Short mmCIF file of C-alpha atoms in Angstrom, two decimals:
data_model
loop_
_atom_site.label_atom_id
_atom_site.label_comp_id
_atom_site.label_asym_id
_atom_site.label_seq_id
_atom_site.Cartn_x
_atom_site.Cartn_y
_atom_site.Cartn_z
CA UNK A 30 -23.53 -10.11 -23.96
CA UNK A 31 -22.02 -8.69 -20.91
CA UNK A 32 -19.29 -6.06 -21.82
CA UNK A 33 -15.95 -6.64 -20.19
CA UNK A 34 -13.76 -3.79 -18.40
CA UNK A 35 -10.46 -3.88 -20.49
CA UNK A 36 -7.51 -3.35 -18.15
CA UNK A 37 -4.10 -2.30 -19.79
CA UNK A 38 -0.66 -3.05 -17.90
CA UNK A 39 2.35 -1.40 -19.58
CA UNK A 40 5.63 -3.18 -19.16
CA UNK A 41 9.08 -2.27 -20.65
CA UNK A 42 12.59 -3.86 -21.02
CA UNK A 43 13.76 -3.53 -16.83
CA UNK A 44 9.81 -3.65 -15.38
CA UNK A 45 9.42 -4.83 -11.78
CA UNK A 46 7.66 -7.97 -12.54
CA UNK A 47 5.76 -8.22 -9.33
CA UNK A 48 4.52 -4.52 -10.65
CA UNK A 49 2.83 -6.48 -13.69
CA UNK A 50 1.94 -9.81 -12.23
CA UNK A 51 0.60 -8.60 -9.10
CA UNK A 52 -2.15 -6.71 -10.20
CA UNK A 53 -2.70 -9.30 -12.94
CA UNK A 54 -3.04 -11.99 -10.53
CA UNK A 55 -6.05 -9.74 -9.18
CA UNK A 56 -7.76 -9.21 -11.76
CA UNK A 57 -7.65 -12.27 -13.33
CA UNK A 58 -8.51 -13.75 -9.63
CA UNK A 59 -11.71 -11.14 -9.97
CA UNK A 60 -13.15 -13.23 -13.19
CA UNK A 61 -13.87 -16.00 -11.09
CA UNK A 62 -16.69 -14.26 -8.84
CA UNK A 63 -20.08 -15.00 -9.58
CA UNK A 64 -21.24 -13.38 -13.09
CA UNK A 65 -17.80 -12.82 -14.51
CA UNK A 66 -16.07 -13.13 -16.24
CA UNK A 67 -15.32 -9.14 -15.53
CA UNK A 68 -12.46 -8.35 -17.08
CA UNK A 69 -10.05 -8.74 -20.07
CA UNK A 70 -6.48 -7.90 -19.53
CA UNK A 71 -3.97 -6.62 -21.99
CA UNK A 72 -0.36 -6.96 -21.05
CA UNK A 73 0.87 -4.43 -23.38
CA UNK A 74 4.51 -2.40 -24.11
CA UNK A 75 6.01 -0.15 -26.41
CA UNK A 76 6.82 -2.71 -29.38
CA UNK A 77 5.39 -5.56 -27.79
CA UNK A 78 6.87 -9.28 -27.81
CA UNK A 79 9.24 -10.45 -25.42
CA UNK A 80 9.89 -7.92 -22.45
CA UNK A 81 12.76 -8.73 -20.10
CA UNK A 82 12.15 -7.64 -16.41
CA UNK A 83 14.54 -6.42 -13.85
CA UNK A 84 14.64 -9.92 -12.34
CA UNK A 85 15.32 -11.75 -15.60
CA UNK A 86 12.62 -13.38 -16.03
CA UNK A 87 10.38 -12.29 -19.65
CA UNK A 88 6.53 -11.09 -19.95
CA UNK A 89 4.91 -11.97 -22.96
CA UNK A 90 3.39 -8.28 -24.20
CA UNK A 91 1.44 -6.95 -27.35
CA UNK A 92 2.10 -3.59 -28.53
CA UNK A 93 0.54 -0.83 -27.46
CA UNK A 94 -0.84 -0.35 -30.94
CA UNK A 95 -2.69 -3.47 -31.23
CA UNK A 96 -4.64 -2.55 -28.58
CA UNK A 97 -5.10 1.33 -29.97
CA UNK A 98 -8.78 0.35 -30.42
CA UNK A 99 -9.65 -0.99 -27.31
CA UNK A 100 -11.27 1.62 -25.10
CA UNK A 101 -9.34 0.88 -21.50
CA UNK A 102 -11.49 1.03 -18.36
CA UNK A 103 -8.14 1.07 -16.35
CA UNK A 104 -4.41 1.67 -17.96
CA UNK A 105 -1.30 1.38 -15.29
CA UNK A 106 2.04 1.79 -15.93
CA UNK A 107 4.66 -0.26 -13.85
CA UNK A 108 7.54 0.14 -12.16
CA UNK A 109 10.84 -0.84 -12.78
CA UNK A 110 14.58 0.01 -13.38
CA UNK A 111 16.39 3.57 -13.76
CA UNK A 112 16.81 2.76 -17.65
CA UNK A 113 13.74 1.38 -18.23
CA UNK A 114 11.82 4.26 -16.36
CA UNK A 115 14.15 6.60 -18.75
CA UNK A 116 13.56 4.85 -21.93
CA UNK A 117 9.93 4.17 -21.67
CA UNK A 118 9.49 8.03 -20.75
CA UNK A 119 11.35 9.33 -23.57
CA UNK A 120 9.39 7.04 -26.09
CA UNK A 121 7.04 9.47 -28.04
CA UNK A 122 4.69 6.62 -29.33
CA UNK A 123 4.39 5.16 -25.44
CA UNK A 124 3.64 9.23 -24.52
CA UNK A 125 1.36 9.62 -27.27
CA UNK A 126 -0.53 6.25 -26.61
CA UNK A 127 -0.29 6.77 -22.80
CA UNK A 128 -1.96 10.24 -23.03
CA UNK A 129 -4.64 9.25 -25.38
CA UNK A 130 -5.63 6.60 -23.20
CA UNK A 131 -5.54 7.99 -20.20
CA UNK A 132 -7.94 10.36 -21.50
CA UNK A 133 -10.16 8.21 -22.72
CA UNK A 134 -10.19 5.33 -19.59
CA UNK A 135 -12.38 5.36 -16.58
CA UNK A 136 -9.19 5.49 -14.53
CA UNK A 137 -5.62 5.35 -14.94
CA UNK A 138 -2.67 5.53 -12.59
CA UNK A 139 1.01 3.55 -12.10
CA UNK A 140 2.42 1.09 -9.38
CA UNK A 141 5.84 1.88 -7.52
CA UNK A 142 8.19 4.28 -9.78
CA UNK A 143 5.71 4.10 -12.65
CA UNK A 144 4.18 7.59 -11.10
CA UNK A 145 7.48 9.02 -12.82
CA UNK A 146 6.33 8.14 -16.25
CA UNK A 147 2.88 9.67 -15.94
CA UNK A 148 4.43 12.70 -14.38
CA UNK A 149 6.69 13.12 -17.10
CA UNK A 150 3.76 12.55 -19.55
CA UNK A 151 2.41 15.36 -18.15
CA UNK A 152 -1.12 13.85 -16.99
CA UNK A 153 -0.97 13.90 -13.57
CA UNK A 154 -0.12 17.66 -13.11
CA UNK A 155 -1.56 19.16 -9.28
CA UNK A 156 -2.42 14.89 -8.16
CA UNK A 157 -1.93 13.57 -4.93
CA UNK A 158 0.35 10.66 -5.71
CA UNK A 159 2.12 7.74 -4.20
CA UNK A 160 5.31 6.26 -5.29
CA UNK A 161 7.99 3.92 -3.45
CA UNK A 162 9.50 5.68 -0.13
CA UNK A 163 12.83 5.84 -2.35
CA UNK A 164 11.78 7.93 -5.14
CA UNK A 165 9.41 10.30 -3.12
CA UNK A 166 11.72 12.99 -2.52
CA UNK A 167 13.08 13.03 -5.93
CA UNK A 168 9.82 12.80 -7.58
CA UNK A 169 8.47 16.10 -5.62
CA UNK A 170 11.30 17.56 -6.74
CA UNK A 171 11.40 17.31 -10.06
CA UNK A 172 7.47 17.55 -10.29
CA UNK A 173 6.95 20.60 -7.75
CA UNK A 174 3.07 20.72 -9.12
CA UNK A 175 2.18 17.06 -7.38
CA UNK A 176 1.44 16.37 -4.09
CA UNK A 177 3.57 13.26 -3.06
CA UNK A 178 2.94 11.17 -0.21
CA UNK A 179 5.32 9.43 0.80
CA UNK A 180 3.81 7.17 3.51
CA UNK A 181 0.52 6.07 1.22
CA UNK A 182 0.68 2.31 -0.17
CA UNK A 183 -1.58 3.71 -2.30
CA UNK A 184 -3.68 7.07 -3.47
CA UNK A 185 -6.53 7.62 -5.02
CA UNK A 186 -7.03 11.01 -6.58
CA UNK A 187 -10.40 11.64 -8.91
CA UNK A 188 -9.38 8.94 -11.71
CA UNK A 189 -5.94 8.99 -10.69
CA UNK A 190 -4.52 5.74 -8.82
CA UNK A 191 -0.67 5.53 -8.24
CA UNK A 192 0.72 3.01 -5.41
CA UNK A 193 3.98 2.55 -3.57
CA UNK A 194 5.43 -0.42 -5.59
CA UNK A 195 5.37 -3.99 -5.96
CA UNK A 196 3.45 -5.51 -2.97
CA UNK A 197 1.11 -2.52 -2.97
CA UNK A 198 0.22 -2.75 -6.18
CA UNK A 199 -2.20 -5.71 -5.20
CA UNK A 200 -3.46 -3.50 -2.17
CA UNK A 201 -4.62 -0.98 -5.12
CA UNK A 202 -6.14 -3.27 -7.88
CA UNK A 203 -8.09 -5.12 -4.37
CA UNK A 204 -9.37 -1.72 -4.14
CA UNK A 205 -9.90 -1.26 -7.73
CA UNK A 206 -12.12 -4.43 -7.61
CA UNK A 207 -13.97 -3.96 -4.57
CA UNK A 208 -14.76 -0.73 -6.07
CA UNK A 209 -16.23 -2.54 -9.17
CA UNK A 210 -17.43 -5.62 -7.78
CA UNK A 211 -17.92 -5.27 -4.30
CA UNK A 212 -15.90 -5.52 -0.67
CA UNK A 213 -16.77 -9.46 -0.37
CA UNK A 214 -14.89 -10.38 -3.92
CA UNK A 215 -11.76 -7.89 -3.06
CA UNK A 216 -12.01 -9.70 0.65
CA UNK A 217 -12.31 -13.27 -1.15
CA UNK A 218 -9.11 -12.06 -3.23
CA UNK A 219 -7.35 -11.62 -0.87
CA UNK A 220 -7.77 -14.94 1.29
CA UNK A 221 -7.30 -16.99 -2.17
CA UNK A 222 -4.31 -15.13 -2.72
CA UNK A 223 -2.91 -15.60 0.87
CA UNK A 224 -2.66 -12.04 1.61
CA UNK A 225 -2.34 -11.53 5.89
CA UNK A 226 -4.64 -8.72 5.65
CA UNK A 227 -5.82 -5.95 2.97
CA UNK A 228 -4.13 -3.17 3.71
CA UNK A 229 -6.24 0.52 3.38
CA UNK A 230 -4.58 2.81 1.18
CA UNK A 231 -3.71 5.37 4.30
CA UNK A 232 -1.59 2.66 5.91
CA UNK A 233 1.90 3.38 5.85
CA UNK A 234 4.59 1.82 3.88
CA UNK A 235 6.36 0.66 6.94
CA UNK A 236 4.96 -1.44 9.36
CA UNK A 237 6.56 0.21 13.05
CA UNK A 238 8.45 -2.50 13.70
CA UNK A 239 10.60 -3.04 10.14
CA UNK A 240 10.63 1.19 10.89
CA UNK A 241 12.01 0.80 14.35
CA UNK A 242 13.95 -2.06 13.77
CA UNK A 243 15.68 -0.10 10.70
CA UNK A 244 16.54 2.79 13.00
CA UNK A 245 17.41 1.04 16.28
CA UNK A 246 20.67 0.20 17.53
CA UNK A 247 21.36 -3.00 18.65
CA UNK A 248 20.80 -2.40 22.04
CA UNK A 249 17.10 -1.79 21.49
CA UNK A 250 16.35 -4.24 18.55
CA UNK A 251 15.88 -7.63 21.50
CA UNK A 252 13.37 -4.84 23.37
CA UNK A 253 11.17 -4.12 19.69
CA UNK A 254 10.61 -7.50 19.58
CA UNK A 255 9.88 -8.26 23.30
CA UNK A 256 7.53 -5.04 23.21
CA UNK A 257 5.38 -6.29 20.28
CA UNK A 258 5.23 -9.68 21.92
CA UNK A 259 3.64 -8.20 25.59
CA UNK A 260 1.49 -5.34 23.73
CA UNK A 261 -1.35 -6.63 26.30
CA UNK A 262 1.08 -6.20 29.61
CA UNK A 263 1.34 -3.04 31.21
CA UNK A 264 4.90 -1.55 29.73
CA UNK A 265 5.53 1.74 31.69
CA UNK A 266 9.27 3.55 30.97
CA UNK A 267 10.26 1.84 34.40
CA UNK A 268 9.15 -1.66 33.55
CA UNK A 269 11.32 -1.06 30.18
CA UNK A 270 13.99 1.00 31.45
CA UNK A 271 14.49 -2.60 34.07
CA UNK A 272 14.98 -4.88 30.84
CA UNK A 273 17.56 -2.52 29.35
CA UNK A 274 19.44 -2.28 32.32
CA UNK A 275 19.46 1.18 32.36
CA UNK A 276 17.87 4.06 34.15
CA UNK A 277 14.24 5.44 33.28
CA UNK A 278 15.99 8.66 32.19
CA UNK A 279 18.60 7.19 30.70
CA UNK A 280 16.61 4.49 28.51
CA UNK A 281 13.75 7.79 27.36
CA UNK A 282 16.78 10.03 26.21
CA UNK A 283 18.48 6.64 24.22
CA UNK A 284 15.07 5.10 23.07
CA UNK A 285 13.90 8.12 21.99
CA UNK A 286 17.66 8.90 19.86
CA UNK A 287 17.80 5.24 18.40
CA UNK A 288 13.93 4.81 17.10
CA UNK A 289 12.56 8.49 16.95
CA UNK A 290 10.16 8.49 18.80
CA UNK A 291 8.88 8.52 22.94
CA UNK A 292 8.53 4.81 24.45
CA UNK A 293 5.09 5.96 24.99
CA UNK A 294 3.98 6.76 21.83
CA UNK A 295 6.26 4.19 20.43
CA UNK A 296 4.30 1.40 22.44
CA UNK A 297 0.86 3.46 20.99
CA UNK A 298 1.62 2.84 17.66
CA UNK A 299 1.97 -0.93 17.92
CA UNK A 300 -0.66 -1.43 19.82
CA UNK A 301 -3.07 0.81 17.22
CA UNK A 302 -1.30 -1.50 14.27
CA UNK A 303 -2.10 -4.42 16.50
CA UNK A 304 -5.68 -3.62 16.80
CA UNK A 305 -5.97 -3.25 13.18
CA UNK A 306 -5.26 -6.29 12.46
CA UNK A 307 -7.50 -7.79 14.89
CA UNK A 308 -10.05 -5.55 13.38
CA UNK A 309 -9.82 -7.82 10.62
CA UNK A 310 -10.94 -10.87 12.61
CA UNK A 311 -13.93 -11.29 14.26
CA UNK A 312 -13.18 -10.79 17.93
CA UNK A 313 -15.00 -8.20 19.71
CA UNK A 314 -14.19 -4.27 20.31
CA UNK A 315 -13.76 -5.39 23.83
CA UNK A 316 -11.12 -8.14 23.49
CA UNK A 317 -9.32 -6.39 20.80
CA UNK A 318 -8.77 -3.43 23.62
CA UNK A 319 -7.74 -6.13 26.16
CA UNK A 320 -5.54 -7.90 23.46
CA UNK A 321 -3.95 -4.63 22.34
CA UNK A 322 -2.87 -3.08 26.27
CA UNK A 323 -5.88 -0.78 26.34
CA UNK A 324 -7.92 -1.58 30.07
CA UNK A 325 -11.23 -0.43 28.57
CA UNK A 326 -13.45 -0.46 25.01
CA UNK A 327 -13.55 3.36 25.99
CA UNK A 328 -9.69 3.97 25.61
CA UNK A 329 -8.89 2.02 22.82
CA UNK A 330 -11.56 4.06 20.73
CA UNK A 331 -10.36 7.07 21.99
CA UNK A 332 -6.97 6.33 20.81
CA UNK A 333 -7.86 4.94 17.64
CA UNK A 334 -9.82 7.78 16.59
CA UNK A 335 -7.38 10.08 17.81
CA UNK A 336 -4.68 8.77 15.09
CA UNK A 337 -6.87 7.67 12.12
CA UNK A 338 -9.41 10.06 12.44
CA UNK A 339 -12.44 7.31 12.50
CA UNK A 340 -13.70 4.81 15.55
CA UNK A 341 -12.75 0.91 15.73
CA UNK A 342 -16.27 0.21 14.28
CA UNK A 343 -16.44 2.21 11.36
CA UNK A 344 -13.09 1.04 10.41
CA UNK A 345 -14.26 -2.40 10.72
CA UNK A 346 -17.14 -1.94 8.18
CA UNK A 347 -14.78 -0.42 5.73
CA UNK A 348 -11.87 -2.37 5.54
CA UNK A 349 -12.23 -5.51 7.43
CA UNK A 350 -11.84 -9.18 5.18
CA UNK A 351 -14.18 -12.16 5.50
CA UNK A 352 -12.52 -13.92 8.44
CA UNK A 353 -12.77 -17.61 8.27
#
């Protein structure tokens, strides 16, 4: 009889219930690929029964120690609200159980502010970690010892796996998967579950334009949009500088104030978002440089490689999803 990985999700009173049901959806999308199923998964808390999430609606959970004899292959802990975080940290049985498990499972990690909860049960001392853009200051300074990132959507760190919160919990456990079963079943995941693309870990947690957008006055936020919709058009500071109605000098010192960064490498960074998307699909190096500004195959790698620190090919082979 094929032995099944057990997976452990710990909830509280206040979770994030995307932060549970996310990663659930995964894996329970994951028994359906050929030879499953794969794995059985525990939705577990403190005292189990009825948990209330931040968004009212309630998880079914069993306690934590009617599942003491299960050896996990993966235990996360969720995310969730200030008091929940604070309660479920300060619960000796939920450290206790946490820390014995953790030791004992393949892997173990947390989506969104969970990463506070293992930090404060002391088993992720000296990890690279990921946690939601909010809490990443105040995490790395409470916990000095970890390394946060604070633009991951997720990190992987020997068994350590912590993610950015609630969307990017499902970019982890895809991960997770492919890891155990294989790129094609993460990619297959992903299409049933309507996902727009799988998103690498490395990605940040903002795409440029929400970023931009965010930080732009209102004078600029027309251009953003007009920008990502002529990536393939040639968009020099003049041609810009014409649609703002202002003066090439004038629109690099205002541009550069309202977004934080040069139209030039502004424009780079959508295009190179752009293209990895398309990277995704199966049109060729060559049209994905036409489609994303770049006049040859030759520049577009060059660029590429130059900010992710890999060509357009290899980056194809690793994270690209069945297209249809």
């Amino acid at each position: 009889m094929k032995k099944l990985r057990h997976i452990a999700l710990l909830a509280f009173d206040g979770v994030q219930v995307l932060d549970i049901t996310g990663p659930a959806a995964v894996f329970g999308a994951a028994n359906d690929a050929p030879g499953g199923p794969h794995y059985r998964l525990h939705i577990v808390s403190p005292h189990g029964g009825a948990v209330a999430s931040n968004c009212g609606v309630a998880l079914v959970t069993a306690a934590i120690c009617d599942v003491e004899s299960q050896i996990m292959d993966t235990v996360l802990v969720a995310g969730g609200s200030g008091d929940g975080l604070r309660a479920l940290a300060q619960d000796e049985a939920a450290r206790a159980w946490m820390v014995r498990a953790a030791a004992r499972a393949r892997r173990y990690g947390s989506v969104c502010s969970g990463t506070f909860v293992l930090a404060h049960f002391g088993i992720i001392q000296g990890k690279r970690v990921a946690t939601h853009w909010e809490g990443s200051t105040l995490l790395g300074r409470h916990y000095p010892d970890l390394q946060v990132d604070a633009n991951a959507l997720y990190v992987e760190d020997g068994r350590v796996w912590t993610s950015a919160g609630v969307t990017t919990g499902i970019d982890m456990c895809l991960a997770l998967v492919a890891r155990d079963l294989g790129e094609p079943v993460a990619n297959e995941i992903a299409q049933r579950l309507v996902l727009y693309a799988r998103r690498p870990g490395y990605q940040s947690q903002f795409s440029p334009m929400l970023a931009a957008q965010a930080r732009a006055d209102t004078a600029f936020s027309g251009l953003i949009e007009w920008i990502r919709a002529h990536l393939a058009e040639s968009l020099d500071v003049e041609r810009l500088a014409e649609r703002a109605g202002m003066s090439p000098r004038s629109f690099h010192r205002r541009f550069l104030e309202a977004t934080g960064e040069t139209p030039g490498r502004f424009i780079e960074t959508l295009r190179l978002d752009h293209a990895r998307q398309l990277l995704q699909t199966r049109a060729s190096l060559k049209e994905i440089a036409a489609r994303s500004g770049y006049a040859t195959q030759g520049q577009f790698s060059k660029a590429f490689a130059r900010r992710f620190g890999l060509n357009p090919g290899l980056f194809r082979e690793m994270h690209a999803a069945n297209p249809d």
